[in-house]
Amino acid sequence: MHIDAEISRIRKNFFETIKDIKTAEQLTNVRVVYIGRKGKVSRLLREVSGLPADIRPRVGKDLNLLKNEIEKNINDISLRFSGHAAEEDIDETLPGKPFSVGGRHPLSIIRNKITEIFFSMGFSLVEGPLMEDDWHNFTALNVPEFHPSRDMHDTLYLEGKDNLLLRTHTSPVQVRVMKHNKPPLAVIVPGKCFRNDAIDASHFPVFHQIEGLWVDKDISLSDLKGVLSAFVHRLFGNVRVRFRPSYFPFTEPSIELDMGCPVCGGSGCSTCGHGGFMEIMGAGMVHPEVFRNSGYEEKYQGFAFGMGIERIAMIYYGLADIRDFYNNDLRFLEQFK
Ligand code: PHE
């Protein structure tokens, strides 16, 4: 096996030679001698076609492996010379390799747009725990024990921990903030929430909300209307805003905020159920019971609101299925970069 002996001799010589390489020029020489066009390995590669058919494939493979091995070693050594050895191989006229920088998830984009608007109105951002206790998630918020939202079907309780659950909304953070801060205060609270919902086009067991809370001595319902109208107009442009009476245990009075349907402009279409409006959040004046549970005196007033980030994002981008946010399909996600 004359050629096999030749291959191992070249290999051995190569590794002997590279031991004493001191300069980039020496390295370039070695490259030429071994894997240059007229180099030792290249010469043997050209002989492969003349070999007997039974050994041809194996010898070809051995030679290619040797060539790769030599190339890799040369490249490794070239790093020592801070790139000088590799310099000659670089064609500076070639376009650069494009690299992907990634982008934000649409839910992060919308969360940031929302928080920016409230920052500009003087709100600060706080966060609360995802694992809550029953008291903060319900009792402190004036949710009576028999209230349906305590039902096991909505709330994910932690096994073996009587009192602990995954928060079903961001409202418990209202109480946590008030317990640790004196008024006046204005905060927004973005974060994950959890409900034991069946998955469909508009429900997912993990979703996101942004809570808002503004407390001072003389905050009224008209402040709420002003702040939330400004918010809707900043995010969606010139749309109509409608406040409807509603009910939440922790606000009194409670309202729900609708915006003119961006699809039909308010004339009615299938997206808005032909009503011309889309519901975007719940809100109201903080219930005195919530203030009491947070250790606040009678003289304070405030408003709170809570919106689903997925819902806002779906309206903003005109999306029909909440599951698209979580499928991690880059063809979908890349559209929002
Ligand atoms: N927490 C309520 C919900 O999840 C929304 C809300 C927040 C309503 C604050 C009023 C005030 O539906």
PDB file of C-alpha atoms and ligand atoms in Angstrom, residues 168-169 171 174 195 209 211 248 250-251 282-284 304-306, ligand 1:
ATOM      1  CA  THR A 168     -55.219  35.080  38.162  1.00  0.00           C
ATOM      2  CA  HIS A 169     -54.704  38.801  37.544  1.00  0.00           C
ATOM      3  CA  SER A 171     -54.566  43.297  40.778  1.00  0.00           C
ATOM      4  CA  GLN A 174     -52.191  46.959  43.986  1.00  0.00           C
ATOM      5  CA  ARG A 195     -56.085  30.763  34.618  1.00  0.00           C
ATOM      6  CA  GLN A 209     -51.834  41.859  31.956  1.00  0.00           C
ATOM      7  CA  GLU A 211     -52.353  46.799  35.934  1.00  0.00           C
ATOM      8  CA  PHE A 248     -65.527  44.378  39.821  1.00  0.00           C
ATOM      9  CA  PHE A 250     -62.377  45.788  44.072  1.00  0.00           C
ATOM     10  CA  THR A 251     -63.590  48.963  42.333  1.00  0.00           C
ATOM     11  CA  GLY A 282     -61.675  46.918  33.129  1.00  0.00           C
ATOM     12  CA  ALA A 283     -61.219  49.824  35.533  1.00  0.00           C
ATOM     13  CA  GLY A 284     -62.800  51.801  38.325  1.00  0.00           C
ATOM     14  CA  ALA A 304     -57.176  51.225  39.016  1.00  0.00           C
ATOM     15  CA  PHE A 305     -57.322  49.542  35.664  1.00  0.00           C
ATOM     16  CA  GLY A 306     -56.256  46.239  34.155  1.00  0.00           C
TER      17      GLY A 306
HETATM   18  N1  PHE B   1     -58.305  42.466  37.479  1.00  0.00           N
HETATM   19  C1  PHE B   1     -59.393  42.652  36.549  1.00  0.00           C
HETATM   20  C2  PHE B   1     -59.422  41.463  35.590  1.00  0.00           C
HETATM   21  O1  PHE B   1     -58.507  40.675  35.580  1.00  0.00           O
HETATM   22  C3  PHE B   1     -59.248  43.930  35.754  1.00  0.00           C
HETATM   23  C4  PHE B   1     -59.354  45.171  36.601  1.00  0.00           C
HETATM   24  C5  PHE B   1     -58.203  45.731  37.171  1.00  0.00           C
HETATM   25  C6  PHE B   1     -60.551  45.767  36.833  1.00  0.00           C
HETATM   26  C7  PHE B   1     -58.281  46.875  37.937  1.00  0.00           C
HETATM   27  C8  PHE B   1     -60.668  46.909  37.599  1.00  0.00           C
HETATM   28  C9  PHE B   1     -59.541  47.461  38.127  1.00  0.00           C
HETATM   29  O2  PHE B   1     -60.346  41.282  34.851  1.00  0.00           O
END
